[in-house]
DNA sequence: TCTAGGTAATGCGATATCGTATTACTATTA
DNA sequence: TAATAGTAATACGATATCGCATTACCTAGA
């Protein structure tokens, strides 16, 4: 396996594929995707994780730190430092919840929306490439991913 | 959303699903998967990333640090510290490449195989749950993931 | 064989992640 | 309404990640 490569093949090809299982495969793919996004949007000053968070916030869904933590399966402390960082950048604002003074929701500022937009512009070519390469199977892929997320959440919650 | 929830639904349900695109979906699912694995195997002393690396090594494919970096789409410096850490644990050994004195391959020691085995035992129930819940679509899911990885690698390489 | 350019791996430093313990508040029960 | 338990968020500290610069080695060209 390590001595020579018959064709132009990627590392991923050479390794598995018997090793694989769904969870492992997700892990592996996501590393590549994460790197792809990081590289694509680097010059915007956001990384893949940050871009994703900015994206939900930009979508208009009000999110508390706890919501964010559940949504992205991150520990509360991690979300805390994200919010602090984003706020320091002037990209995010905390909006007090009048019903519960411990809590607040996180909102993008105008500057935050701009940053997200800029990152989005860098992101789109990469996404287009992938979508194009996937062709009709793209929808199917997303379906499988959503299903998987549902299953995983079930397990984590039980 | 913070006021009330109609059913027993997960956070993921409430958010999207218009926001989504393949890359974003992968990112999101992988966070959940990563957390799931972390939690499942925590008591083994390995985390999800480490378990994955131990797994390739356990599979018998000889891997240099560069191979590992390519395979898991991580920067060389990150792999370097992984190897150092694993070696410190006594789980891994460096085997010099006689052809190239800069290089070496990484091998699991007996202790490393044991650690991997222990983590594997904790991992399996989680995997079984997911596989069972996915039923026949599991194979299809893996297929989609492998395809995606291929596409992403193509983009990264061009 | 010398030199220039490429590649494998790492040291170091900056910053990110996340576990443990804590604070501040809300809900529940009596 | 006091006491207890539960929940939202964070401070702090330990460790991980990764970019930049560097070392050591290999390869190609003259």
Short mmCIF file of C-alpha atoms (C1' of nucleotides) in Angstrom, two decimals:
data_model
loop_
_atom_site.label_atom_id
_atom_site.label_comp_id
_atom_site.label_asym_id
_atom_site.label_seq_id
_atom_site.Cartn_x
_atom_site.Cartn_y
_atom_site.Cartn_z
CA UNK A 1 0.00 0.00 0.00
CA UNK A 2 2.72 2.40 0.90
CA UNK A 3 5.17 1.38 -1.79
CA UNK A 4 3.56 2.82 -4.87
CA UNK A 5 0.36 4.27 -6.20
CA UNK A 6 -1.09 2.86 -9.40
CA UNK A 7 -2.99 6.03 -10.34
CA UNK A 8 -3.57 9.53 -9.12
CA UNK A 9 -5.35 8.67 -5.92
CA UNK A 10 -5.93 10.49 -2.68
CA UNK A 11 -4.75 9.31 0.70
CA UNK A 12 -8.27 8.46 1.69
CA UNK A 13 -8.43 5.92 -1.10
CA UNK A 14 -5.38 4.07 0.05
CA UNK A 15 -6.45 3.60 3.60
CA UNK A 16 -9.67 2.07 4.53
CA UNK A 17 -12.22 1.05 3.36
CA UNK A 18 -12.89 -1.94 5.56
CA UNK A 19 -12.10 0.05 8.62
CA UNK A 20 -15.02 2.30 8.04
CA UNK A 21 -18.33 2.55 9.76
CA UNK A 22 -20.82 5.34 9.57
CA UNK A 23 -19.52 7.26 12.54
CA UNK A 24 -15.93 6.91 11.51
CA UNK A 25 -16.76 7.98 7.99
CA UNK A 26 -18.53 11.07 9.20
CA UNK A 27 -15.57 11.96 11.31
CA UNK A 28 -13.23 11.57 8.38
CA UNK A 29 -15.31 13.46 5.87
CA UNK A 30 -15.93 16.25 8.29
CA UNK A 31 -12.23 16.78 8.84
CA UNK A 32 -11.79 17.27 5.12
CA UNK A 33 -14.82 19.52 4.90
CA UNK A 34 -13.67 21.54 7.87
CA UNK A 35 -10.27 22.06 6.29
CA UNK A 36 -11.85 22.95 2.98
CA UNK A 37 -14.03 25.63 4.53
CA UNK A 38 -11.22 26.94 6.71
CA UNK A 39 -9.01 27.39 3.69
CA UNK A 40 -11.74 28.87 1.55
CA UNK A 41 -12.83 31.57 3.97
CA UNK A 42 -9.57 32.15 5.86
CA UNK A 43 -9.03 35.64 4.47
CA UNK A 44 -12.39 36.72 5.86
CA UNK A 45 -11.02 36.29 9.36
CA UNK A 46 -13.56 33.61 10.26
CA UNK A 47 -12.92 29.92 10.55
CA UNK A 48 -15.37 27.16 9.69
CA UNK A 49 -16.90 26.91 13.15
CA UNK A 50 -17.34 30.62 13.45
CA UNK A 51 -18.83 30.85 10.00
CA UNK A 52 -21.37 28.21 10.87
CA UNK A 53 -22.39 30.01 14.02
CA UNK A 54 -22.64 33.35 12.24
CA UNK A 55 -24.82 31.55 9.71
CA UNK A 56 -27.46 30.42 12.17
CA UNK A 57 -27.47 33.79 13.76
CA UNK A 58 -27.82 35.41 10.35
CA UNK A 59 -30.76 33.16 9.64
CA UNK A 60 -32.75 35.08 12.20
CA UNK A 61 -33.42 32.33 14.70
CA UNK A 62 -32.88 33.83 18.13
CA UNK A 63 -30.37 31.69 19.97
CA UNK A 64 -29.37 31.64 23.61
CA UNK A 65 -25.98 30.25 24.56
CA UNK A 66 -27.73 27.06 25.66
CA UNK A 67 -29.49 26.78 22.32
CA UNK A 68 -26.21 27.18 20.55
CA UNK A 69 -24.59 24.58 22.75
CA UNK A 70 -27.34 22.05 22.02
CA UNK A 71 -27.44 22.87 18.36
CA UNK A 72 -23.76 22.50 17.73
CA UNK A 73 -23.15 19.86 20.38
CA UNK A 74 -20.58 21.95 22.20
CA UNK A 75 -20.09 22.38 25.93
CA UNK A 76 -21.52 25.58 27.41
CA UNK A 77 -18.10 26.88 28.31
CA UNK A 78 -17.01 26.71 24.71
CA UNK A 79 -20.04 28.65 23.59
CA UNK A 80 -19.37 31.17 26.32
CA UNK A 81 -15.95 31.93 24.95
CA UNK A 82 -17.31 32.12 21.42
CA UNK A 83 -19.81 34.74 22.44
CA UNK A 84 -17.21 36.68 24.31
CA UNK A 85 -14.90 36.60 21.31
CA UNK A 86 -17.60 37.61 18.85
CA UNK A 87 -18.69 40.42 21.09
CA UNK A 88 -15.13 41.65 21.38
CA UNK A 89 -15.06 41.80 17.59
CA UNK A 90 -18.21 43.83 17.61
CA UNK A 91 -19.98 41.13 15.59
CA UNK A 92 -22.48 40.12 18.17
CA UNK A 93 -24.71 41.67 20.79
CA UNK A 94 -26.34 40.15 23.87
CA UNK A 95 -30.04 40.77 24.24
CA UNK A 96 -31.37 40.29 27.74
CA UNK A 97 -34.29 38.01 28.25
CA UNK A 98 -36.81 39.89 30.39
CA UNK A 99 -38.38 36.61 31.52
CA UNK A 100 -35.18 35.19 32.89
CA UNK A 101 -32.41 37.41 33.98
CA UNK A 102 -29.80 34.68 33.79
CA UNK A 103 -30.36 34.34 30.10
CA UNK A 104 -29.94 36.33 26.92
CA UNK A 105 -30.02 35.76 23.23
CA UNK A 106 -27.21 36.34 20.81
CA UNK A 107 -27.67 38.59 17.80
CA UNK A 108 -25.46 39.62 14.95
CA UNK A 109 -24.66 43.29 14.68
CA UNK A 110 -24.44 45.02 11.31
CA UNK A 111 -20.70 44.45 11.35
CA UNK A 112 -21.36 40.80 12.14
CA UNK A 113 -23.69 40.45 9.19
CA UNK A 114 -21.09 42.04 6.97
CA UNK A 115 -18.41 39.65 8.17
CA UNK A 116 -20.75 36.75 7.55
CA UNK A 117 -21.55 38.03 4.10
CA UNK A 118 -17.87 38.35 3.22
CA UNK A 119 -17.15 34.85 4.42
CA UNK A 120 -20.19 33.62 2.50
CA UNK A 121 -18.82 35.02 -0.72
CA UNK A 122 -15.63 33.05 -0.23
CA UNK A 123 -17.55 29.97 0.80
CA UNK A 124 -19.89 29.82 -2.16
CA UNK A 125 -17.37 28.76 -4.84
CA UNK A 126 -16.34 25.81 -2.72
CA UNK A 127 -19.93 24.84 -2.14
CA UNK A 128 -20.76 25.21 -5.81
CA UNK A 129 -17.91 22.96 -6.74
CA UNK A 130 -19.09 20.29 -4.38
CA UNK A 131 -22.73 20.60 -5.38
CA UNK A 132 -21.82 20.40 -9.03
CA UNK A 133 -19.61 17.38 -8.52
CA UNK A 134 -22.29 15.66 -6.51
CA UNK A 135 -24.98 16.38 -9.11
CA UNK A 136 -28.27 14.69 -8.35
CA UNK A 137 -26.92 12.83 -5.36
CA UNK A 138 -26.51 16.07 -3.40
CA UNK A 139 -30.08 16.05 -2.16
CA UNK A 140 -29.81 12.43 -1.23
CA UNK A 141 -26.62 13.09 0.68
CA UNK A 142 -28.25 15.84 2.68
CA UNK A 143 -31.15 13.54 3.42
CA UNK A 144 -28.85 10.88 4.80
CA UNK A 145 -27.04 13.45 6.90
CA UNK A 146 -30.22 14.83 8.40
CA UNK A 147 -31.38 11.33 9.23
CA UNK A 148 -28.07 10.59 10.85
CA UNK A 149 -28.24 13.70 12.95
CA UNK A 150 -31.68 12.68 14.16
CA UNK A 151 -30.42 9.24 15.13
CA UNK A 152 -27.40 10.58 16.93
CA UNK A 153 -29.49 13.07 18.87
CA UNK A 154 -31.79 10.27 19.91
CA UNK A 155 -28.91 8.37 21.38
CA UNK A 156 -27.45 11.35 23.18
CA UNK A 157 -30.81 12.19 24.73
CA UNK A 158 -31.86 8.78 25.99
CA UNK B 1 -38.82 28.97 20.31
CA UNK B 2 -37.71 29.71 23.79
CA UNK B 3 -41.31 30.11 24.92
CA UNK B 4 -42.54 26.54 24.39
CA UNK B 5 -41.92 23.38 22.45
CA UNK B 6 -44.87 21.63 20.76
CA UNK B 7 -43.42 18.12 20.98
CA UNK B 8 -40.35 16.30 22.09
CA UNK B 9 -38.03 17.57 19.42
CA UNK B 10 -34.33 18.14 19.25
CA UNK B 11 -32.66 21.49 18.77
CA UNK B 12 -31.53 20.51 15.31
CA UNK B 13 -35.14 20.14 14.23
CA UNK B 14 -36.04 23.62 15.27
CA UNK B 15 -33.30 25.41 13.45
CA UNK B 16 -32.67 24.86 9.87
CA UNK B 17 -33.53 23.30 7.49
CA UNK B 18 -33.43 25.95 4.79
CA UNK B 19 -30.06 27.12 5.94
CA UNK B 20 -28.52 23.83 5.10
CA UNK B 21 -26.21 22.82 2.35
CA UNK B 22 -24.12 19.72 2.10
CA UNK B 23 -21.02 21.16 3.68
CA UNK B 24 -22.90 22.82 6.46
CA UNK B 25 -24.83 19.64 7.14
CA UNK B 26 -21.66 17.62 7.37
CA UNK B 27 -20.25 20.11 9.79
CA UNK B 28 -23.33 19.93 11.96
CA UNK B 29 -23.69 16.18 11.96
CA UNK B 30 -20.04 15.69 12.68
CA UNK B 31 -20.23 17.87 15.77
CA UNK B 32 -22.94 15.63 17.13
CA UNK B 33 -21.06 12.49 16.14
CA UNK B 34 -17.87 13.79 17.67
CA UNK B 35 -19.64 14.53 20.94
CA UNK B 36 -21.31 11.15 20.88
CA UNK B 37 -18.02 9.33 20.48
CA UNK B 38 -16.25 11.50 23.03
CA UNK B 39 -18.90 10.73 25.60
CA UNK B 40 -19.02 7.06 24.78
CA UNK B 41 -15.32 6.37 25.07
CA UNK B 42 -14.30 9.05 27.57
CA UNK B 43 -13.50 6.59 30.34
CA UNK B 44 -10.97 4.87 28.10
CA UNK B 45 -8.83 7.97 28.22
CA UNK B 46 -9.05 8.54 24.48
CA UNK B 47 -11.12 11.15 22.72
CA UNK B 48 -12.78 10.76 19.33
CA UNK B 49 -9.86 12.08 17.32
CA UNK B 50 -7.37 9.94 19.12
CA UNK B 51 -9.56 6.88 18.78
CA UNK B 52 -9.78 7.44 15.05
CA UNK B 53 -6.04 7.71 14.72
CA UNK B 54 -5.43 4.64 16.85
CA UNK B 55 -7.91 2.88 14.58
CA UNK B 56 -5.99 3.45 11.36
CA UNK B 57 -2.81 2.52 13.07
CA UNK B 58 -4.44 -0.62 14.41
CA UNK B 59 -5.56 -1.49 10.91
CA UNK B 60 -1.97 -2.17 10.02
CA UNK B 61 -1.44 0.47 7.37
CA UNK B 62 1.96 1.99 8.02
CA UNK B 63 1.53 5.73 8.33
CA UNK B 64 4.09 8.49 8.38
CA UNK B 65 3.20 11.80 10.01
CA UNK B 66 2.63 13.23 6.53
CA UNK B 67 0.31 10.38 5.65
CA UNK B 68 -1.64 10.99 8.79
CA UNK B 69 -1.83 14.69 8.08
CA UNK B 70 -3.18 14.09 4.58
CA UNK B 71 -5.53 11.40 5.68
CA UNK B 72 -7.15 13.33 8.46
CA UNK B 73 -6.74 16.73 6.84
CA UNK B 74 -4.77 18.12 9.74
CA UNK B 75 -1.74 20.40 9.66
CA UNK B 76 1.62 18.68 10.17
CA UNK B 77 2.24 20.47 13.44
CA UNK B 78 -0.94 19.05 14.87
CA UNK B 79 0.06 15.55 13.88
CA UNK B 80 3.47 16.14 15.38
CA UNK B 81 2.00 16.87 18.76
CA UNK B 82 -0.31 13.89 18.49
CA UNK B 83 2.61 11.60 17.90
CA UNK B 84 4.54 13.12 20.74
CA UNK B 85 1.60 12.71 23.05
CA UNK B 86 0.92 9.11 22.03
CA UNK B 87 4.56 8.25 22.43
CA UNK B 88 4.61 9.79 25.87
CA UNK B 89 1.75 7.48 26.75
CA UNK B 90 3.71 4.54 25.50
CA UNK B 91 1.02 3.82 22.91
CA UNK B 92 3.06 4.49 19.86
CA UNK B 93 6.54 3.91 18.51
CA UNK B 94 8.47 5.65 15.75
CA UNK B 95 10.01 3.40 13.16
CA UNK B 96 12.80 4.99 11.16
CA UNK B 97 12.59 4.89 7.41
CA UNK B 98 15.96 3.66 6.17
CA UNK B 99 15.33 5.27 2.78
CA UNK B 100 14.80 8.72 4.16
CA UNK B 101 16.24 9.74 7.46
CA UNK B 102 13.83 12.64 7.89
CA UNK B 103 10.94 10.31 7.96
CA UNK B 104 9.52 7.54 10.08
CA UNK B 105 6.33 5.60 10.40
CA UNK B 106 4.10 5.45 13.40
CA UNK B 107 3.17 2.14 14.97
CA UNK B 108 0.99 1.13 17.86
CA UNK B 109 2.71 -0.62 20.72
CA UNK B 110 1.04 -3.47 22.57
CA UNK B 111 -0.18 -0.97 25.14
CA UNK B 112 -1.52 1.17 22.32
CA UNK B 113 -3.44 -1.74 20.86
CA UNK B 114 -4.89 -2.45 24.27
CA UNK B 115 -5.99 1.12 24.70
CA UNK B 116 -7.58 1.03 21.28
CA UNK B 117 -9.32 -2.19 22.08
CA UNK B 118 -10.73 -0.79 25.31
CA UNK B 119 -12.00 2.30 23.55
CA UNK B 120 -13.46 0.10 20.84
CA UNK B 121 -15.49 -1.83 23.36
CA UNK B 122 -17.02 1.41 24.59
CA UNK B 123 -17.54 2.62 21.06
CA UNK B 124 -19.36 -0.38 19.72
CA UNK B 125 -22.67 0.04 21.56
CA UNK B 126 -22.99 3.55 20.21
CA UNK B 127 -22.21 2.38 16.72
CA UNK B 128 -24.63 -0.51 17.01
CA UNK B 129 -27.37 1.83 18.08
CA UNK B 130 -26.78 4.06 15.09
CA UNK B 131 -26.48 1.20 12.64
CA UNK B 132 -29.65 -0.35 13.95
CA UNK B 133 -31.55 2.91 13.77
CA UNK B 134 -30.32 3.52 10.25
CA UNK B 135 -31.27 0.03 9.11
CA UNK B 136 -30.85 -0.49 5.39
CA UNK B 137 -29.93 3.10 4.75
CA UNK B 138 -26.64 2.71 6.61
CA UNK B 139 -24.80 1.41 3.60
CA UNK B 140 -26.22 4.13 1.44
CA UNK B 141 -25.14 6.74 3.95
CA UNK B 142 -21.59 5.47 3.92
CA UNK B 143 -21.63 5.51 0.15
CA UNK B 144 -22.66 9.15 0.10
CA UNK B 145 -19.98 10.01 2.63
CA UNK B 146 -17.24 8.31 0.68
CA UNK B 147 -18.31 10.08 -2.47
CA UNK B 148 -18.30 13.37 -0.65
CA UNK B 149 -14.83 12.80 0.64
CA UNK B 150 -13.64 12.11 -2.85
CA UNK B 151 -15.18 15.31 -4.13
CA UNK B 152 -13.75 17.38 -1.32
CA UNK B 153 -10.30 15.95 -1.85
CA UNK B 154 -10.52 16.80 -5.52
CA UNK B 155 -11.19 20.41 -4.70
CA UNK B 156 -8.42 20.63 -2.14
CA UNK B 157 -5.90 19.15 -4.55
CA UNK B 158 -6.61 21.23 -7.66
"C1'" DT C 1 30.35 17.60 -6.39
"C1'" DC C 2 28.49 21.88 -5.34
"C1'" DT C 3 24.38 24.45 -5.12
"C1'" DA C 4 19.52 25.59 -5.16
"C1'" DG C 5 15.19 24.15 -4.32
"C1'" DG C 6 11.98 20.99 -2.38
"C1'" DT C 7 10.19 18.05 1.38
"C1'" DA C 8 9.65 15.72 6.40
"C1'" DA C 9 9.24 16.86 10.65
"C1'" DT C 10 9.45 19.86 14.71
"C1'" DG C 11 10.03 24.04 18.32
"C1'" DC C 12 7.81 27.73 19.85
"C1'" DG C 13 4.27 30.88 20.80
"C1'" DA C 14 -0.57 32.49 20.41
"C1'" DT C 15 -4.98 31.29 20.87
"C1'" DA C 16 -8.92 27.88 21.33
"C1'" DT C 17 -11.31 24.27 23.67
"C1'" DC C 18 -13.43 22.38 27.53
"C1'" DG C 19 -13.74 20.30 32.49
"C1'" DT C 20 -14.47 21.70 37.25
"C1'" DA C 21 -16.17 24.63 40.28
"C1'" DT C 22 -18.90 28.88 41.08
"C1'" DT C 23 -22.38 32.58 40.77
"C1'" DA C 24 -26.84 34.18 39.93
"C1'" DC C 25 -31.10 33.40 39.21
"C1'" DT C 26 -35.77 30.59 38.81
"C1'" DA C 27 -39.01 26.80 40.14
"C1'" DT C 28 -40.91 23.83 43.52
"C1'" DT C 29 -42.46 22.34 47.72
"C1'" DA C 30 -44.13 22.91 52.04
"C1'" DT D 1 -42.30 32.84 52.21
"C1'" DA D 2 -38.42 30.05 53.42
"C1'" DA D 3 -35.77 26.26 51.97
"C1'" DT D 4 -34.25 23.19 48.40
"C1'" DA D 5 -33.37 21.81 44.04
"C1'" DG D 6 -32.61 22.87 39.38
"C1'" DT D 7 -30.91 25.72 35.44
"C1'" DA D 8 -28.14 29.65 32.60
"C1'" DA D 9 -24.07 31.30 32.18
"C1'" DT D 10 -19.25 32.13 33.38
"C1'" DA D 11 -14.21 32.28 35.62
"C1'" DC D 12 -10.34 29.88 35.77
"C1'" DG D 13 -6.97 26.63 34.72
"C1'" DA D 14 -5.11 22.74 31.99
"C1'" DT D 15 -4.30 21.10 27.74
"C1'" DA D 16 -4.87 21.01 22.54
"C1'" DT D 17 -4.54 23.06 18.08
"C1'" DC D 18 -2.07 25.22 14.57
"C1'" DG D 19 0.63 29.16 12.09
"C1'" DC D 20 5.28 30.67 11.40
"C1'" DA D 21 9.82 29.94 11.33
"C1'" DT D 22 13.57 26.52 11.45
"C1'" DT D 23 16.31 22.24 11.03
"C1'" DA D 24 17.63 18.26 8.70
"C1'" DC D 25 17.62 15.83 4.87
"C1'" DC D 26 16.92 14.55 -0.07
"C1'" DT D 27 16.92 15.64 -5.26
"C1'" DA D 28 18.08 17.89 -9.56
"C1'" DG D 29 20.78 20.56 -12.38
"C1'" DA D 30 25.23 22.27 -13.98
#
